[in-house]
Amino acid sequence: MFALAAATRYFGGELERLTYRYERNLAMRFSAIWLFVCGNLFLFAAAGARADEIALPSFKAQTIDDNVRIGYGTAIGDVDGDGKPDILLVDKKQIVWFQNPPQGSPETSKWKRHVIVENLTVRDNVCIAARDIDGDGKVEIAVGGQWNPGDTYRSGSVHYLVAPEDRTKKWKPIKLYNEPVIHRMRWQKVGENRFLLLVAPLHGKGNRGGKGVGVKLLAYRQPADGGLLWKRAIVDDTLHVTHNLDPVQWDPGTPAEEILYAGREGAMLIYYDRGEWIKKKLPRVQGAGEIRMGLLSKAQPYIVTIEPLHGNKLVFYKSGFARDRAASASNDPAAIESRIVLDDNLSGGHAIATADLFGNGSQQIVAGWRLPNRDKKVGIKLYYPTNKGATTWKSMVIDDNGMACEDIRIGDLNGDGRPDIVAAGRATNNLKIYWNQAPK
């Protein structure tokens, strides 16, 4: 009996020890598996968060003119040839430029204002084209004036401005032929050291209510001797109310820039090929007031518009064209893959620009509006995709009710490698720089 009891105690204790070891090993294995699963879930979530999180830059506003009458249009370019970009402004009765400070920081120093021309026509100025077209490091300037959208017969003017030796002095205007209701103009590169002046009226001649003859988008060619006899050609006359255009390098395989052109009836992509204009309607793009090109990557372009004319919607169109392959029937430059309304709370939307403001190799969108929206505010916002396919977007406010935005340009004004924003305000009567504070 004693021996049996001793054996029972021995084997019973051994069983308990074996059971304890088994349960402990099982628990340790379960814990290891649980830690492995949780760790990988954490890493997966963290990776997803990192993919979705974007380091947003801040912008520091600097007012360089608080006495703007209207601020119809802006441009960025080197006016005086000092290697620094200056700011040009088309105001009600004056065309002016603001000199990038020769000394000191552009962010804290005064931008000196110089008058280029004033009282050019009886009515308002309205648009400007400024670009270095002869390779001397200084911009050439053309302007549009005699603005009267209600007069589709006698309004409008086009002037080329001849620079004096001292570009801080007033320039000499040379009057060129004009259609009525001149509204927008830009320089377009069509070859090595070859440029055309694109000029777009708002209405066709004699039109009423957007009906009548088509708007004549004209291309002016400066004579080689710098004379007054500028040749001109009709680029397009199929639209009846237009509002903006953008010379772009849509297809890197072409020597000439293309034109994005928008109006109430839609938008088109226009090629210049050996003196001929080839036009492609952009499907799905509805009537628009503003149009710009952007790049999600070097190979992936997109279009952004404000719809309708002076409208409330900022719309993103992802292109179906691959810029790293030759254009063809299967790689159509005018193909549109998707359409996304990024914002429907603009009011009097009047300005768009695109640039890589984040320094991540992709271009974001900046848009401004000039009338109080549903929140009773004017302003500027920046829009950016949150995934690789650009199917989801977010936005951030650049100016909250301090800029009734008429026009926007983007350029690196202080040479730090980060693009800055320039905007002119109509009802707010101001011209501002928004300095990009993104990490270098």
Coordinates of C-alpha atoms in Angstrom, one line a residue:
M1 CA 0.0 0.0 0.0
F2 CA 2.8 2.4 1.0
A3 CA 4.6 1.6 -2.3
L4 CA 1.5 2.1 -4.4
A5 CA 0.8 5.4 -2.7
A6 CA 4.4 6.5 -3.3
A7 CA 4.2 5.5 -7.0
T8 CA 0.9 7.4 -7.4
R9 CA 2.4 10.5 -5.9
Y10 CA 5.4 10.2 -8.2
F11 CA 3.6 9.6 -11.4
G12 CA 0.9 12.1 -10.5
G13 CA 3.5 14.7 -9.9
E14 CA 5.3 13.9 -13.1
L15 CA 2.0 14.1 -15.0
E16 CA 1.4 17.6 -13.5
R17 CA 4.9 18.7 -14.4
L18 CA 4.4 17.4 -18.0
T19 CA 1.0 19.0 -18.2
Y20 CA 2.5 22.3 -17.0
R21 CA 5.4 22.1 -19.4
Y22 CA 3.0 21.4 -22.3
E23 CA 0.6 24.2 -21.4
R24 CA 3.5 26.6 -20.9
N25 CA 5.1 25.7 -24.3
L26 CA 1.6 26.0 -25.9
A27 CA 1.1 29.4 -24.4
M28 CA 4.6 30.5 -25.4
R29 CA 4.0 29.4 -29.0
F30 CA 0.5 31.1 -29.1
S31 CA 2.1 34.2 -27.7
A32 CA 4.8 34.2 -30.4
I33 CA 2.3 33.6 -33.1
W34 CA 0.1 36.4 -31.7
L35 CA 3.1 38.8 -31.5
F36 CA 4.1 37.9 -35.1
V37 CA 0.5 38.6 -36.3
C38 CA 0.1 41.8 -34.4
G39 CA 3.6 43.0 -35.4
N40 CA 2.9 42.5 -39.0
L41 CA -0.5 44.1 -38.7
F42 CA 1.2 47.1 -37.0
L43 CA 3.8 47.3 -39.8
F44 CA 1.2 47.0 -42.4
A45 CA -0.9 49.7 -40.8
A46 CA 2.2 51.9 -40.3
A47 CA 3.2 51.4 -44.0
G48 CA -0.3 52.3 -45.0
A49 CA -0.3 55.4 -42.8
R50 CA 3.1 56.4 -44.2
A51 CA 1.7 56.0 -47.7
D52 CA -1.3 58.2 -46.9
E53 CA 0.5 60.7 -44.7
I54 CA 2.1 63.6 -46.7
A55 CA 4.4 66.2 -45.2
L56 CA 2.4 69.4 -46.0
P57 CA 4.4 72.6 -46.5
S58 CA 3.4 75.8 -44.9
F59 CA 3.2 79.1 -46.8
K60 CA 4.2 82.5 -45.4
A61 CA 2.3 85.4 -47.0
Q62 CA 3.9 88.6 -48.0
T63 CA 1.9 91.5 -49.4
I64 CA 3.9 93.4 -52.0
D65 CA 1.1 95.7 -53.1
D66 CA -2.1 96.6 -51.2
N67 CA -3.3 99.2 -53.7
V68 CA -4.2 97.0 -56.7
R69 CA -7.2 98.3 -58.6
I70 CA -8.3 95.0 -60.2
G71 CA -5.3 92.8 -60.9
Y72 CA -6.5 91.3 -64.1
G73 CA -3.4 89.2 -64.8
T74 CA 0.1 88.3 -63.5
A75 CA 3.3 86.8 -64.9
I76 CA 6.7 85.8 -63.6
G77 CA 9.9 86.4 -65.5
D78 CA 13.2 88.2 -65.4
V79 CA 12.6 91.7 -66.6
D80 CA 15.9 93.3 -65.9
G81 CA 18.3 90.4 -66.7
D82 CA 19.8 90.0 -63.3
G83 CA 19.0 86.3 -63.2
K84 CA 16.2 86.7 -60.7
P85 CA 12.5 86.3 -61.5
D86 CA 10.4 89.4 -61.2
I87 CA 6.6 89.8 -60.9
L88 CA 4.5 91.5 -63.6
L89 CA 1.0 92.7 -63.1
V90 CA -1.8 93.9 -65.4
D91 CA -3.9 96.4 -63.5
K92 CA -6.8 98.6 -64.6
K93 CA -4.8 101.4 -66.2
Q94 CA -1.2 100.4 -65.6
I95 CA 1.1 97.5 -66.6
V96 CA 3.8 97.3 -63.8
W97 CA 6.6 95.0 -62.7
F98 CA 7.9 94.4 -59.2
Q99 CA 11.7 94.1 -59.0
N100 CA 13.1 91.1 -57.1
P101 CA 15.3 92.9 -54.5
P102 CA 18.9 93.2 -55.6
Q103 CA 20.1 93.0 -52.0
G104 CA 18.7 91.3 -49.0
S105 CA 16.2 88.5 -48.7
P106 CA 13.3 88.6 -51.2
E107 CA 11.1 87.4 -48.3
T108 CA 11.7 90.5 -46.2
S109 CA 12.9 93.2 -48.5
K110 CA 10.7 95.6 -50.5
W111 CA 9.8 94.7 -54.1
K112 CA 10.2 98.0 -55.9
R113 CA 7.3 98.8 -58.3
H114 CA 8.1 100.1 -61.8
V115 CA 5.5 101.3 -64.4
I116 CA 6.0 99.8 -67.8
V117 CA 3.1 101.6 -69.5
E118 CA -0.1 103.4 -68.4
N119 CA -3.3 104.7 -69.9
L120 CA -2.5 102.5 -72.9
T121 CA -6.2 102.6 -74.1
V122 CA -9.3 104.4 -73.0
R123 CA -10.7 101.3 -71.2
D124 CA -9.0 98.8 -68.9
N125 CA -6.0 96.5 -69.6
V126 CA -6.8 92.9 -69.3
C127 CA -4.0 90.4 -70.1
I128 CA -0.3 89.9 -70.5
A129 CA 2.3 87.6 -72.1
A130 CA 5.8 87.7 -70.8
R131 CA 8.6 85.3 -71.8
D132 CA 12.2 85.4 -73.0
I133 CA 11.7 84.7 -76.7
D134 CA 15.1 85.8 -78.0
G135 CA 17.4 84.1 -75.5
D136 CA 18.9 87.3 -74.0
G137 CA 17.7 86.4 -70.4
K138 CA 15.1 89.1 -70.3
V139 CA 11.3 88.8 -71.0
E140 CA 9.6 90.2 -74.0
I141 CA 6.1 91.6 -73.2
A142 CA 2.8 91.9 -75.1
V143 CA -0.4 93.1 -73.5
G144 CA -4.2 93.3 -74.3
G145 CA -6.5 96.2 -73.4
Q146 CA -9.5 98.2 -74.3
W147 CA -11.5 95.6 -72.3
N148 CA -15.2 95.7 -72.8
P149 CA -16.9 92.3 -72.9
G150 CA -20.2 93.9 -73.9
D151 CA -18.8 95.3 -77.2
T152 CA -18.1 92.6 -79.6
Y153 CA -17.4 95.0 -82.5
R154 CA -15.0 97.7 -81.5
S155 CA -13.4 96.7 -78.2
G156 CA -10.0 95.1 -77.7
S157 CA -6.4 95.9 -78.4
V158 CA -3.1 94.1 -78.8
H159 CA 0.2 95.9 -78.1
Y160 CA 3.8 94.7 -78.2
L161 CA 6.0 96.6 -75.8
V162 CA 9.5 97.7 -76.9
A163 CA 11.9 97.8 -73.9
P164 CA 14.1 100.8 -73.3
E165 CA 17.8 100.3 -72.5
D166 CA 16.9 101.0 -68.8
R167 CA 14.0 98.6 -68.3
T168 CA 12.9 100.5 -65.1
K169 CA 11.8 103.3 -67.4
K170 CA 8.6 103.3 -69.5
W171 CA 8.3 101.1 -72.6
K172 CA 7.2 102.0 -76.1
P173 CA 3.9 100.3 -77.2
I174 CA 3.5 99.1 -80.7
K175 CA -0.1 98.6 -81.7
L176 CA -0.9 95.3 -83.6
Y177 CA -4.1 94.1 -85.3
N178 CA -6.8 92.9 -82.9
E179 CA -10.1 91.1 -82.9
P180 CA -12.8 92.4 -80.6
V181 CA -12.9 91.5 -76.9
I182 CA -9.3 90.5 -76.5
H183 CA -9.1 88.5 -73.3
R184 CA -6.0 86.2 -72.9
M185 CA -2.6 85.9 -74.5
R186 CA 0.5 83.8 -74.1
W187 CA 3.8 83.1 -75.9
Q188 CA 4.1 79.6 -77.4
K189 CA 7.3 77.9 -78.3
V190 CA 7.0 76.3 -81.7
G191 CA 10.7 75.4 -82.3
E192 CA 14.2 76.2 -81.4
N193 CA 14.2 79.9 -80.6
R194 CA 10.9 80.3 -82.4
F195 CA 7.8 81.7 -80.7
L196 CA 4.3 82.8 -81.5
L197 CA 2.1 85.1 -79.6
L198 CA -1.3 83.4 -79.0
V199 CA -4.2 85.8 -78.6
A200 CA -7.7 84.7 -77.6
P201 CA -10.8 86.9 -77.6
L202 CA -13.7 86.2 -75.2
H203 CA -16.3 86.3 -78.0
G204 CA -16.5 86.1 -81.7
K205 CA -16.9 89.3 -83.6
G206 CA -20.5 90.5 -83.5
N207 CA -21.6 87.7 -81.2
R208 CA -24.6 88.0 -78.9
G209 CA -25.2 85.6 -76.1
G210 CA -22.5 83.2 -77.4
K211 CA -24.1 82.9 -80.8
G212 CA -22.7 84.0 -84.1
V213 CA -19.3 83.5 -85.7
G214 CA -16.6 81.6 -83.9
V215 CA -13.9 83.1 -81.7
K216 CA -10.7 83.6 -83.7
L217 CA -7.8 82.3 -81.7
L218 CA -4.9 84.0 -83.4
A219 CA -1.1 83.3 -83.6
Y220 CA 1.1 86.3 -84.3
R221 CA 4.6 85.9 -85.6
Q222 CA 7.1 88.7 -85.0
P223 CA 9.1 89.7 -88.1
A224 CA 12.8 88.8 -88.0
D225 CA 13.8 92.4 -88.4
G226 CA 11.7 93.4 -85.4
G227 CA 9.4 95.5 -87.6
L228 CA 5.7 96.2 -87.4
L229 CA 4.3 93.8 -89.9
W230 CA 3.5 90.8 -87.7
K231 CA 2.1 87.9 -89.7
R232 CA -0.9 86.1 -88.1
A233 CA -2.8 82.9 -88.6
I234 CA -6.1 81.6 -87.3
V235 CA -5.4 78.6 -84.9
D236 CA -9.1 77.9 -84.2
D237 CA -12.5 79.5 -84.8
T238 CA -14.9 76.7 -83.7
L239 CA -15.7 77.9 -80.1
H240 CA -18.1 80.8 -79.4
V241 CA -17.2 81.8 -75.9
T242 CA -13.7 81.1 -74.7
H243 CA -11.9 82.0 -71.5
N244 CA -8.3 80.6 -71.2
L245 CA -5.5 78.7 -72.8
D246 CA -2.2 77.1 -71.6
P247 CA 0.8 76.5 -73.9
V248 CA 2.3 73.2 -72.6
Q249 CA 4.8 70.5 -73.4
W250 CA 2.1 67.8 -73.4
D251 CA 3.9 65.5 -75.8
P252 CA 7.7 65.6 -75.1
G253 CA 8.2 63.9 -78.5
T254 CA 7.2 67.1 -80.3
P255 CA 9.5 70.1 -80.8
A256 CA 6.6 72.6 -80.4
E257 CA 4.5 73.2 -77.3
E258 CA 0.9 72.2 -77.5
I259 CA -2.1 74.3 -76.5
L260 CA -4.8 73.5 -74.0
Y261 CA -7.8 75.7 -74.9
A262 CA -11.1 75.9 -73.1
G263 CA -14.4 77.6 -73.4
R264 CA -18.1 77.3 -72.7
E265 CA -18.5 74.5 -75.3
G266 CA -15.6 72.3 -74.1
A267 CA -11.9 72.0 -74.5
M268 CA -9.3 70.9 -77.0
L269 CA -5.6 70.0 -77.3
I270 CA -4.0 71.8 -80.3
Y271 CA -0.7 70.6 -81.9
Y272 CA 1.5 72.7 -84.1
D273 CA 3.1 70.6 -86.8
R274 CA 5.2 72.1 -89.6
G275 CA 3.0 75.1 -89.9
E276 CA -0.3 73.3 -89.5
W277 CA -2.7 73.3 -86.5
I278 CA -4.0 69.9 -85.5
K279 CA -6.9 70.0 -83.1
K280 CA -8.2 67.2 -80.8
K281 CA -11.3 67.6 -78.8
L282 CA -10.8 66.5 -75.2
P283 CA -13.6 64.0 -74.4
R284 CA -15.5 64.3 -71.0
V285 CA -14.1 67.8 -70.5
Q286 CA -17.2 70.0 -70.0
G287 CA -17.4 73.7 -70.6
A288 CA -14.7 75.4 -68.6
G289 CA -13.3 78.9 -67.7
E290 CA -9.8 77.8 -66.7
I291 CA -7.6 75.0 -67.9
R292 CA -4.1 73.9 -66.9
M293 CA -1.8 70.9 -67.4
G294 CA -0.2 69.1 -64.5
L295 CA 2.0 66.0 -64.0
L296 CA 1.4 63.1 -61.6
S297 CA 4.8 61.9 -62.8
K298 CA 7.0 62.6 -65.8
A299 CA 5.0 60.1 -67.8
Q300 CA 1.5 60.8 -66.5
P301 CA -0.1 64.1 -67.4
Y302 CA -3.4 65.4 -66.2
I303 CA -5.7 68.4 -66.9
V304 CA -7.4 70.5 -64.3
T305 CA -10.3 72.9 -65.0
I306 CA -12.7 75.3 -63.3
E307 CA -16.2 74.5 -64.5
P308 CA -18.4 76.1 -65.7
L309 CA -17.0 79.4 -66.9
H310 CA -16.5 81.5 -63.6
G311 CA -17.8 78.4 -61.9
N312 CA -17.8 76.6 -58.6
K313 CA -16.2 73.3 -59.5
L314 CA -12.5 72.3 -59.6
V315 CA -12.2 69.2 -61.8
F316 CA -9.3 66.8 -62.3
Y317 CA -9.0 64.8 -65.5
K318 CA -6.5 62.0 -65.5
S319 CA -5.1 61.6 -69.0
G320 CA -4.9 58.3 -70.7
F321 CA -1.8 59.4 -72.6
A322 CA 1.6 58.1 -71.6
R323 CA 4.3 60.8 -72.2
D324 CA 7.1 58.2 -72.2
R325 CA 5.8 56.5 -75.4
A326 CA 5.2 57.9 -78.8
A327 CA 1.7 59.2 -79.6
S328 CA -0.3 56.7 -81.6
A329 CA -3.9 55.4 -82.1
S330 CA -3.4 53.3 -79.0
N331 CA -1.7 56.1 -77.1
D332 CA -4.0 58.9 -77.9
P333 CA -2.8 62.3 -76.5
A334 CA -6.4 63.4 -76.1
A335 CA -7.6 60.3 -74.2
I336 CA -9.2 60.9 -70.8
E337 CA -9.1 58.1 -68.2
S338 CA -11.1 59.5 -65.4
R339 CA -12.9 62.7 -64.1
I340 CA -13.0 63.7 -60.4
V341 CA -14.6 66.8 -59.0
L342 CA -12.1 68.0 -56.3
D343 CA -14.2 70.8 -55.0
D344 CA -17.6 72.3 -55.6
N345 CA -17.3 75.2 -53.1
L346 CA -15.6 77.8 -55.3
S347 CA -17.5 80.9 -56.3
G348 CA -16.3 82.9 -59.3
G349 CA -13.5 80.4 -59.8
H350 CA -10.9 82.3 -61.8
A351 CA -7.4 80.9 -61.4
I352 CA -5.4 77.6 -61.5
A353 CA -1.7 76.8 -61.4
T354 CA 0.2 73.5 -61.0
A355 CA 3.7 72.8 -59.7
D356 CA 5.6 70.4 -57.5
L357 CA 5.2 72.4 -54.2
F358 CA 5.9 69.4 -52.0
G359 CA 9.2 68.4 -53.7
N360 CA 8.0 64.8 -54.2
G361 CA 8.2 64.6 -58.0
S362 CA 4.4 65.1 -58.6
Q363 CA 2.6 68.4 -59.3
Q364 CA -0.1 69.7 -57.0
I365 CA -3.0 72.0 -57.9
V366 CA -3.5 75.6 -56.6
A367 CA -6.9 77.2 -57.3
G368 CA -8.4 80.5 -56.4
W369 CA -11.8 82.1 -56.4
R370 CA -12.9 85.7 -56.3
L371 CA -16.5 85.7 -54.9
P372 CA -17.7 84.5 -51.4
N373 CA -18.4 80.8 -51.5
R374 CA -20.9 78.9 -49.3
D375 CA -18.7 79.7 -46.3
K376 CA -18.9 83.4 -47.3
K377 CA -15.2 83.4 -48.0
V378 CA -12.8 84.1 -50.9
G379 CA -9.4 82.5 -51.0
I380 CA -6.8 80.0 -52.4
K381 CA -6.5 76.3 -51.7
L382 CA -4.0 73.6 -52.6
Y383 CA -5.1 70.2 -53.7
Y384 CA -3.0 67.0 -53.7
P385 CA -3.6 63.3 -54.3
T386 CA -3.2 60.9 -51.4
N387 CA -2.6 57.7 -53.4
K388 CA -0.5 56.7 -56.4
G389 CA -3.5 56.4 -58.7
A390 CA -4.7 59.9 -57.8
T391 CA -8.2 58.5 -57.0
T392 CA -8.4 60.2 -53.6
W393 CA -7.5 63.9 -52.9
K394 CA -7.2 66.2 -50.0
S395 CA -6.8 70.0 -49.8
M396 CA -5.3 72.7 -47.6
V397 CA -6.0 76.4 -47.3
I398 CA -3.4 78.8 -48.5
D399 CA -5.3 82.0 -48.0
D400 CA -8.5 82.1 -45.9
N401 CA -10.6 85.1 -47.0
G402 CA -7.7 87.4 -47.7
M403 CA -7.4 87.0 -51.4
A404 CA -10.3 87.5 -53.9
C405 CA -8.3 85.7 -56.5
E406 CA -8.2 87.0 -60.0
D407 CA -5.0 85.2 -61.2
I408 CA -2.3 82.9 -59.9
R409 CA 1.3 82.1 -61.0
I410 CA 3.9 79.8 -59.5
G411 CA 7.7 80.2 -59.6
D412 CA 10.8 79.9 -57.5
L413 CA 11.3 83.5 -56.5
N414 CA 14.1 83.2 -54.0
G415 CA 16.2 80.5 -55.7
D416 CA 15.8 78.0 -52.8
G417 CA 14.5 75.2 -55.1
R418 CA 10.9 75.5 -53.8
P419 CA 8.2 77.0 -56.0
D420 CA 6.3 80.0 -54.5
I421 CA 2.8 81.2 -55.3
V422 CA 1.9 84.7 -56.6
A423 CA -1.7 85.8 -56.6
A424 CA -3.6 89.0 -57.4
G425 CA -6.9 89.9 -55.7
R426 CA -9.7 91.9 -57.3
A427 CA -12.0 92.9 -54.5
T428 CA -9.2 92.6 -51.9
N429 CA -7.0 95.0 -54.0
N430 CA -3.8 93.1 -53.3
L431 CA -0.8 91.3 -54.7
K432 CA 0.8 88.6 -52.5
I433 CA 3.6 86.2 -52.5
Y434 CA 3.1 82.9 -50.6
W435 CA 6.6 81.7 -49.7
N436 CA 6.9 77.9 -49.7
Q437 CA 8.3 76.7 -46.4
A438 CA 8.5 73.0 -47.4
P439 CA 11.5 71.2 -45.9
K440 CA 14.4 71.2 -48.3

